[in-house]
PDB file of C-alpha atoms in Angstrom:
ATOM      1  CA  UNK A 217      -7.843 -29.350 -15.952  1.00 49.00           C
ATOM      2  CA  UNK A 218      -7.129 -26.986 -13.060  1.00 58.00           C
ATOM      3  CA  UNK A 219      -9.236 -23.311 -13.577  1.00 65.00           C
ATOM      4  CA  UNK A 220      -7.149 -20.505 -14.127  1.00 68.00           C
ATOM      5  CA  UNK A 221      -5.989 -18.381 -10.961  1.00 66.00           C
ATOM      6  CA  UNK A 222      -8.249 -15.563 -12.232  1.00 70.00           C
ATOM      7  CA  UNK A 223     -11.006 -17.537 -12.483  1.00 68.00           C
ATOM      8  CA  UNK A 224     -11.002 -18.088  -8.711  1.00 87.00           C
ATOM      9  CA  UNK A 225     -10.369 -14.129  -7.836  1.00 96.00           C
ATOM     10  CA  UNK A 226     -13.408 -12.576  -5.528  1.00 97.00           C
ATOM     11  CA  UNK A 227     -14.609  -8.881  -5.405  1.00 97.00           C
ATOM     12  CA  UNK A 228     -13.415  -6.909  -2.387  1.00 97.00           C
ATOM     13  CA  UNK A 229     -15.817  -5.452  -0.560  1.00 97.00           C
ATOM     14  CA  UNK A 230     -14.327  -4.330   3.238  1.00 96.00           C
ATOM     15  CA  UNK A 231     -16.664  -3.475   6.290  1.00 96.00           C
ATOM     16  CA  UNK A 232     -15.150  -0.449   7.562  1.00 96.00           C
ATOM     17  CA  UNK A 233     -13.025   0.120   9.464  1.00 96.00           C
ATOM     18  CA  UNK A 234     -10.593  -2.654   9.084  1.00 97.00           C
ATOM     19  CA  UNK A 235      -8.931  -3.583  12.864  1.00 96.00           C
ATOM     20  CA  UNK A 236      -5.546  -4.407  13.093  1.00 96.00           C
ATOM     21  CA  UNK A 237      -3.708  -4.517  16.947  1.00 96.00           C
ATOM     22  CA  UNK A 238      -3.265  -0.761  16.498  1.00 96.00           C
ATOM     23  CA  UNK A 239      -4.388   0.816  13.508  1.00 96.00           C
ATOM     24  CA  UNK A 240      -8.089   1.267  11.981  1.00 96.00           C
ATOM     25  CA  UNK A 241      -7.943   1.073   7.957  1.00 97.00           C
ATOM     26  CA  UNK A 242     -11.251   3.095   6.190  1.00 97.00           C
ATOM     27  CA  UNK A 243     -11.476   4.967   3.350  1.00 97.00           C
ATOM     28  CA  UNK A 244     -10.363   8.822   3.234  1.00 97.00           C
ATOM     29  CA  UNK A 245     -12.591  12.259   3.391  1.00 96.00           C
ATOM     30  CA  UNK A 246     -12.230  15.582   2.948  1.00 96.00           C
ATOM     31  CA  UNK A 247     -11.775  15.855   7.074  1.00 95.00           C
ATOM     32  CA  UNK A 248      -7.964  13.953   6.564  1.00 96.00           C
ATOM     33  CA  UNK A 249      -6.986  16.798   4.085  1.00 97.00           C
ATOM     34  CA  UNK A 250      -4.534  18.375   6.699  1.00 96.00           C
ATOM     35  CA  UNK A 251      -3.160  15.105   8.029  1.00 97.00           C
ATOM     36  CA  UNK A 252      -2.632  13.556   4.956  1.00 97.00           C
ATOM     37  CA  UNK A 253      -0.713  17.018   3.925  1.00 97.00           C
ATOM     38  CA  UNK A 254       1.882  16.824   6.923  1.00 97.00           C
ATOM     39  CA  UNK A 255       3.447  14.344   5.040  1.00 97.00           C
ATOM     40  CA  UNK A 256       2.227  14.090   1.279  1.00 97.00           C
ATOM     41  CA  UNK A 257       3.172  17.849   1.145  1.00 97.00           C
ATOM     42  CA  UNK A 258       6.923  17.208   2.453  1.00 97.00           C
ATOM     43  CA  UNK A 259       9.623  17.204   0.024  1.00 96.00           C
ATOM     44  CA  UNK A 260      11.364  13.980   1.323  1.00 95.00           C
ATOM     45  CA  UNK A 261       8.566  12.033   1.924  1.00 95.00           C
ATOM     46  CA  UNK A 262       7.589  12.804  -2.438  1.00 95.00           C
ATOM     47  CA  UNK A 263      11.542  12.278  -3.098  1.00 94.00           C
ATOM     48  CA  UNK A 264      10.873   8.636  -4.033  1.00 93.00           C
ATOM     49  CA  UNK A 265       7.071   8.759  -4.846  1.00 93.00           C
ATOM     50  CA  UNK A 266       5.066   9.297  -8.580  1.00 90.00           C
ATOM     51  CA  UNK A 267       3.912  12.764  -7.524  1.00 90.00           C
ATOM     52  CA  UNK A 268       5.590  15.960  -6.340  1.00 94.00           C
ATOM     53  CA  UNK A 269       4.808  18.077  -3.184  1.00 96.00           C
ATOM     54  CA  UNK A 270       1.179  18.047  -2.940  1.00 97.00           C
ATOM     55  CA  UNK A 271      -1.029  21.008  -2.039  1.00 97.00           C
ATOM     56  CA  UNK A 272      -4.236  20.785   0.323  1.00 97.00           C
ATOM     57  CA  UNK A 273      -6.318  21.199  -2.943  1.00 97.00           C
ATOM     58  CA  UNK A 274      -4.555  18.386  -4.927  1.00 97.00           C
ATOM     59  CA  UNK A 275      -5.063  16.475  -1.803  1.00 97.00           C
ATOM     60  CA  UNK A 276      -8.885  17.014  -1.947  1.00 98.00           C
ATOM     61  CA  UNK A 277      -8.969  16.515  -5.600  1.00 98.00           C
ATOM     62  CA  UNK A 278      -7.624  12.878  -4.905  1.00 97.00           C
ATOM     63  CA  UNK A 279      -9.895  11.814  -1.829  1.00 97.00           C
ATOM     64  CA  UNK A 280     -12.188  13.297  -4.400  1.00 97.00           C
ATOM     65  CA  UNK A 281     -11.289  11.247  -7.593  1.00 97.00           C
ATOM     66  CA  UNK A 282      -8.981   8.264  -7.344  1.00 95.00           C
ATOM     67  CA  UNK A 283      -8.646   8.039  -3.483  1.00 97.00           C
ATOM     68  CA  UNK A 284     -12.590   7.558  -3.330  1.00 97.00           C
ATOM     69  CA  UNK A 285     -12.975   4.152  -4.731  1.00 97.00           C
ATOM     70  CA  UNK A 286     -14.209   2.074  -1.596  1.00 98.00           C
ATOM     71  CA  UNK A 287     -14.003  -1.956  -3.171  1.00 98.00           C
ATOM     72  CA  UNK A 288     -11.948  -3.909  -5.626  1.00 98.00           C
ATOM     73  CA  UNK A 289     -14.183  -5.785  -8.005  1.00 97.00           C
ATOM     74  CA  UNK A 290     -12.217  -6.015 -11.008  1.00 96.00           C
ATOM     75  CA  UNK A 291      -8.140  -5.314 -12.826  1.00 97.00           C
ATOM     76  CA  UNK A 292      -7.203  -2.287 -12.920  1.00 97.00           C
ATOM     77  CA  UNK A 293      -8.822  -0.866  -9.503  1.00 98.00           C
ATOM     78  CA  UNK A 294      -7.203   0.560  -6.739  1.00 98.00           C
ATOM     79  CA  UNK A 295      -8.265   0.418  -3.458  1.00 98.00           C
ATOM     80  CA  UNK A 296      -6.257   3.442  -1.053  1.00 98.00           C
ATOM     81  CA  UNK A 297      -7.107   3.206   2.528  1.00 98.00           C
ATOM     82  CA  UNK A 298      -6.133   5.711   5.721  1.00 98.00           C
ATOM     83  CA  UNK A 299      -4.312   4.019   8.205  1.00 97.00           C
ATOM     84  CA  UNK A 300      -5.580   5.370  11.883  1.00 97.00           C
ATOM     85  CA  UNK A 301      -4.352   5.023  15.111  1.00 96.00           C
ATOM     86  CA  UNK A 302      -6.636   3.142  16.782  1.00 93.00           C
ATOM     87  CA  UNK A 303      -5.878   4.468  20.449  1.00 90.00           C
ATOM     88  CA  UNK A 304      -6.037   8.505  19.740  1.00 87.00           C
ATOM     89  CA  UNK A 305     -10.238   7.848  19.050  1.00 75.00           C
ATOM     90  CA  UNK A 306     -12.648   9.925  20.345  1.00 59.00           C
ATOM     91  CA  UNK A 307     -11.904   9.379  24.002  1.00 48.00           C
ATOM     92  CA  UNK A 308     -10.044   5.778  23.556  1.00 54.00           C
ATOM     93  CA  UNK A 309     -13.030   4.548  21.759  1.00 57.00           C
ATOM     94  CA  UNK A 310     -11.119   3.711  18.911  1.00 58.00           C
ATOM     95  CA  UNK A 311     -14.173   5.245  16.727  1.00 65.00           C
ATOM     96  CA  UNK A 312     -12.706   5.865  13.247  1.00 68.00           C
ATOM     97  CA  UNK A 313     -12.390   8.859  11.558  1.00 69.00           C
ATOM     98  CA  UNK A 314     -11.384  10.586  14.977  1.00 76.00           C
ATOM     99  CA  UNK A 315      -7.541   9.603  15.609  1.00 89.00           C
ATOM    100  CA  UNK A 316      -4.831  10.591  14.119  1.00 94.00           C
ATOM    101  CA  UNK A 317      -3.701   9.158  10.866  1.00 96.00           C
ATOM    102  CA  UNK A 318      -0.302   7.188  10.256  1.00 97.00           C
ATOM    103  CA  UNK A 319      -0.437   6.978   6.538  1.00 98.00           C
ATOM    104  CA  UNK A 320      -2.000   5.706   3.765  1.00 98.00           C
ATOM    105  CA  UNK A 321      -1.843   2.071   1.568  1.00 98.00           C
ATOM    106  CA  UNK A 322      -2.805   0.865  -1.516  1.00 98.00           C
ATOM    107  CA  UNK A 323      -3.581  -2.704  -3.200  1.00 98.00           C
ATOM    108  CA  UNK A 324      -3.718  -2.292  -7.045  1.00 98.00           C
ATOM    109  CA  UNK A 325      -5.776  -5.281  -9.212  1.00 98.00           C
ATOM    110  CA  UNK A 326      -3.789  -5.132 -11.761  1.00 98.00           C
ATOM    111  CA  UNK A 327      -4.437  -8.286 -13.673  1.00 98.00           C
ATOM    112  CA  UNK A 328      -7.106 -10.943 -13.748  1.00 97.00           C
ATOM    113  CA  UNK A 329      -5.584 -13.471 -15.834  1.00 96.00           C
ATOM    114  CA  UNK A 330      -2.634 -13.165 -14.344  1.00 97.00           C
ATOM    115  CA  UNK A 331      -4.146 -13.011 -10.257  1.00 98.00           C
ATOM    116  CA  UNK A 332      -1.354 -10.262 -10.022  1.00 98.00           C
ATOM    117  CA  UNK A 333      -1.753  -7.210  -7.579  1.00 98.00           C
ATOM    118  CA  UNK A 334       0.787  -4.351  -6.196  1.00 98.00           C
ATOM    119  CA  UNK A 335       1.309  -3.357  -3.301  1.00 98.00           C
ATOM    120  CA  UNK A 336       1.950   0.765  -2.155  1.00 98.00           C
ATOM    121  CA  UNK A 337       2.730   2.491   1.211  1.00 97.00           C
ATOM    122  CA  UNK A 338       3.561   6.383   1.734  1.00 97.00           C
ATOM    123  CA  UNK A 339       3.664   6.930   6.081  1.00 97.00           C
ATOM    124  CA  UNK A 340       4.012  10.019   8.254  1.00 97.00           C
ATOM    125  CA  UNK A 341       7.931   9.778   8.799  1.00 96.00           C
ATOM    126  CA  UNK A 342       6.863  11.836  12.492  1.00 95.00           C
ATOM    127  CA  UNK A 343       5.606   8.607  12.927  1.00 94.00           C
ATOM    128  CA  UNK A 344       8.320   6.308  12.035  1.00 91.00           C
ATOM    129  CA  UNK A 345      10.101   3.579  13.564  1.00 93.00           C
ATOM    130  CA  UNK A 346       6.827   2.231  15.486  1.00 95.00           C
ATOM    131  CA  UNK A 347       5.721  -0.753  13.088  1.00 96.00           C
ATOM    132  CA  UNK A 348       2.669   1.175  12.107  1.00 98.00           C
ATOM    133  CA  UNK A 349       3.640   0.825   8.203  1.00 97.00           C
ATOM    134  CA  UNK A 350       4.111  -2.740   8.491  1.00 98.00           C
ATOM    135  CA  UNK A 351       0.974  -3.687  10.337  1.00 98.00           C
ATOM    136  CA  UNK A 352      -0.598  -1.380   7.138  1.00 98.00           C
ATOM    137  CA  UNK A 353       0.903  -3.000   5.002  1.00 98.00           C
ATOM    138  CA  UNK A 354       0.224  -6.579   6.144  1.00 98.00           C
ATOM    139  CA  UNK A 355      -3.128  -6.154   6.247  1.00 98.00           C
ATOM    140  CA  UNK A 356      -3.101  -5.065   2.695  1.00 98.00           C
ATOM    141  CA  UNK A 357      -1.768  -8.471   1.734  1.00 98.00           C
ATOM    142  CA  UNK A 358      -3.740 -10.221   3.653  1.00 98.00           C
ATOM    143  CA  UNK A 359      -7.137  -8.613   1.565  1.00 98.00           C
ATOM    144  CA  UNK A 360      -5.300  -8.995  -1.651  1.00 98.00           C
ATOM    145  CA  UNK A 361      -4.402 -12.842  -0.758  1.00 98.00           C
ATOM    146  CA  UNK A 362      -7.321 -14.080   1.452  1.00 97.00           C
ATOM    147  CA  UNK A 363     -10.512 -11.703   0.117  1.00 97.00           C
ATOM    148  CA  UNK A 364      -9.846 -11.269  -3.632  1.00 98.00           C
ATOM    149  CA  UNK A 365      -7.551 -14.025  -4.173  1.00 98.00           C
ATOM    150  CA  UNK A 366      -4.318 -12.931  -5.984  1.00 98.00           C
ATOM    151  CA  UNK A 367      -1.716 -15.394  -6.838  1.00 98.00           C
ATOM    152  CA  UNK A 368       1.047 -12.876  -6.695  1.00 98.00           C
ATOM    153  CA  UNK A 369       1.648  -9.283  -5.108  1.00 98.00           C
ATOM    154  CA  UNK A 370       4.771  -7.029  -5.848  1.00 98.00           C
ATOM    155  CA  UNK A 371       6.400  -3.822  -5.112  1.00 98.00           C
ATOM    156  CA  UNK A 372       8.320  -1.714  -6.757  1.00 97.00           C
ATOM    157  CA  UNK A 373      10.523   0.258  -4.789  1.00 97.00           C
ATOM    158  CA  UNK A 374      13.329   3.458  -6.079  1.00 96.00           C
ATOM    159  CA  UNK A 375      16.283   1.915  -4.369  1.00 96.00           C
ATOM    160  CA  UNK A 376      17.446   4.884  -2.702  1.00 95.00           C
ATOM    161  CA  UNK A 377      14.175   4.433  -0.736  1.00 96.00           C
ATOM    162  CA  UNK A 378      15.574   2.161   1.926  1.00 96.00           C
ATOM    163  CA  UNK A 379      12.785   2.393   4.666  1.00 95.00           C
ATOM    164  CA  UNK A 380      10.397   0.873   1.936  1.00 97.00           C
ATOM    165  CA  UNK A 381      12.923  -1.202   1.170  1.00 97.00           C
ATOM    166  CA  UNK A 382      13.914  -2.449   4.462  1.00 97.00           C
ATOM    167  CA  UNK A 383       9.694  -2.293   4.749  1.00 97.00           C
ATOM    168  CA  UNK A 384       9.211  -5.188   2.210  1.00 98.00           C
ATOM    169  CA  UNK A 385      11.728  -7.233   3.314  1.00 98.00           C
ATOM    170  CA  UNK A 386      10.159  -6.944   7.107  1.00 97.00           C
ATOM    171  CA  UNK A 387       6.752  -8.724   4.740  1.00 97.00           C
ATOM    172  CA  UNK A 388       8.485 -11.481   3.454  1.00 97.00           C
ATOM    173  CA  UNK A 389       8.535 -10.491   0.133  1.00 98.00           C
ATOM    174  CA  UNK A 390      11.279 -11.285  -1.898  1.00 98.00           C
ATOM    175  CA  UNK A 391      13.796  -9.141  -4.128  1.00 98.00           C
ATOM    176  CA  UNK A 392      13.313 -10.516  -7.428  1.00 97.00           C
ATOM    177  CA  UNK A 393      14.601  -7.761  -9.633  1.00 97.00           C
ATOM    178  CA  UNK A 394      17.394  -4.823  -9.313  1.00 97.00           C
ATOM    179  CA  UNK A 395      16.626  -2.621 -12.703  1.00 97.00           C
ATOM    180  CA  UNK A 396      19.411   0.052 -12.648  1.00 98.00           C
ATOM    181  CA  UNK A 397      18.652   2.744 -14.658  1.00 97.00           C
ATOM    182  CA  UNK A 398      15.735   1.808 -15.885  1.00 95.00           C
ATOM    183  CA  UNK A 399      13.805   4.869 -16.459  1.00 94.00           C
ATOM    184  CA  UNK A 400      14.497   8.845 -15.808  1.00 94.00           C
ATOM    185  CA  UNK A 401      12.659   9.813 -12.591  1.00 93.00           C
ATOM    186  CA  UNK A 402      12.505  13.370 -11.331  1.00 92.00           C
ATOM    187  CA  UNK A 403      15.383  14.190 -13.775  1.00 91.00           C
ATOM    188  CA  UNK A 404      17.801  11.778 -13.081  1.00 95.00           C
ATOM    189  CA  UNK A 405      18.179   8.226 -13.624  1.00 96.00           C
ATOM    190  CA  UNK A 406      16.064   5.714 -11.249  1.00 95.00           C
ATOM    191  CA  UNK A 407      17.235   2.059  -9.835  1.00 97.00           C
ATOM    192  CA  UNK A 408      14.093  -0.116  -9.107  1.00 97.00           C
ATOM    193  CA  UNK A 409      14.062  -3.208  -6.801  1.00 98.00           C
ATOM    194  CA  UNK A 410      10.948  -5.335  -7.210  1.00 98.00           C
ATOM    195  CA  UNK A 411       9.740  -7.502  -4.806  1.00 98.00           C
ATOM    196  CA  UNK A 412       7.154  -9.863  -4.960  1.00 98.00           C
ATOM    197  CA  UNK A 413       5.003 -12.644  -3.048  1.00 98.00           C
ATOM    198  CA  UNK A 414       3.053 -15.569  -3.677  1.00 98.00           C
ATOM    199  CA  UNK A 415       0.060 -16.806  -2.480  1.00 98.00           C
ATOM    200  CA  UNK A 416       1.640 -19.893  -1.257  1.00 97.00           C
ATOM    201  CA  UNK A 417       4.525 -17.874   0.478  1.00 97.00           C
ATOM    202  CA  UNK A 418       2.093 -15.864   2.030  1.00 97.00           C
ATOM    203  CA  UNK A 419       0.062 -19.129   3.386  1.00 97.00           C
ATOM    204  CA  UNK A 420       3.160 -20.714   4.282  1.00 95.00           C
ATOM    205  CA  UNK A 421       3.844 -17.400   6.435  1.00 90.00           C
ATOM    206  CA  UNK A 422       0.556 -17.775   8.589  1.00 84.00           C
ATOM    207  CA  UNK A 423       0.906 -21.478   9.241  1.00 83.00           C
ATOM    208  CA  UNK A 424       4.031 -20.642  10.828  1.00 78.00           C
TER     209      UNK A 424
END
């Protein structure tokens, strides 16, 4: 009899930064504070997102607390990484922690048994329309898939939201679920899409 997919799942543990063709990926300090508040402190960016408007402090307070965590090594972890522009380094060295940030993702463990994980991206919209979110974001898969070994990823997406919409799609990841009016958000009622991606999708993906 065939283990269980979580029996097969691997602690993440990243060397930092993580390369991509553009973009460094590395955990976030106190020095991003301003960055990160360009666009986590703008009113349309937080439209579709959990939180409100947030201040320089609240940003500290969350590279502080839940923004600090460095490694996955078991459910209910979530890993948040800075997403850097590789060529505005310290004098085109690409050294990280020196160029200007993109955005942020996150990769949630939410379930051992289950091999499931979730997938989160919130991007400087001054930034937009240059593939920088979905280089993030693939990368994010790709250390959910191939380093811990999840059998499934989703993400769950406010339907009014259509650049994180149209983002997911770009992914491969399938729309398995249209939930309208599934919950009050903000004060008003919330449609949520869910999509979602396998393991075997996502294999089938590279070999191509």
């Amino acid at each position: 009899m065939a283990d269980p997919p979580g029996a097969q799942l691997r602690p993440l543990r990243p060397s930092y930064p993580i390369r991509t063709e553009r973009l460094l990926l590395r955990p976030l300090t106190a020095g991003d504070a301003d960055a990160l508040l360009a666009y986590h402190g703008r009113d349309d960016v937080s439209r579709f997102l959990p939180s409100e408007p947030m201040s320089r402090d609240e940003i500290l307070e969350r590279i502080a607390g839940r923004w600090a965590r460095t490694e996955l090594t078991d459910e209910g972890q979530s890993l948040t990484l800075g997403a850097e522009l590789a060529e505005t380094g310290l004098a085109g060295t690409g050294l990280a922690g020196t160029g200007e940030l993109a955005g942020d993702v996150v990769l949630f463990w939410h379930s051992r048994k289950h091999a499931g994980g979730e997938l989160g991206y919130v991007f400087n919209p001054a930034l937009g329309g240059r593939g920088y979110a979905t280089e993030a974001a693939h990368a994010m898969l790709r250390l959910g898939f191939e380093e811990i070994g999840l059998h499934r990823i989703v993400a769950r997406i406010e339907e009014r939201n259509e650049p994180s919409v149209r983002l997911a799609r770009r992914l491969g990841m399938r729309q398995e679920a249209r939930l309208v009016h599934n919950e009050i958000f903000k004060g008003e009622w919330s449609t949520e899409v869910d999509f979602a991606m396998l393991a075997e999708e996502w294999y089938a993906r590279a070999r191509r």
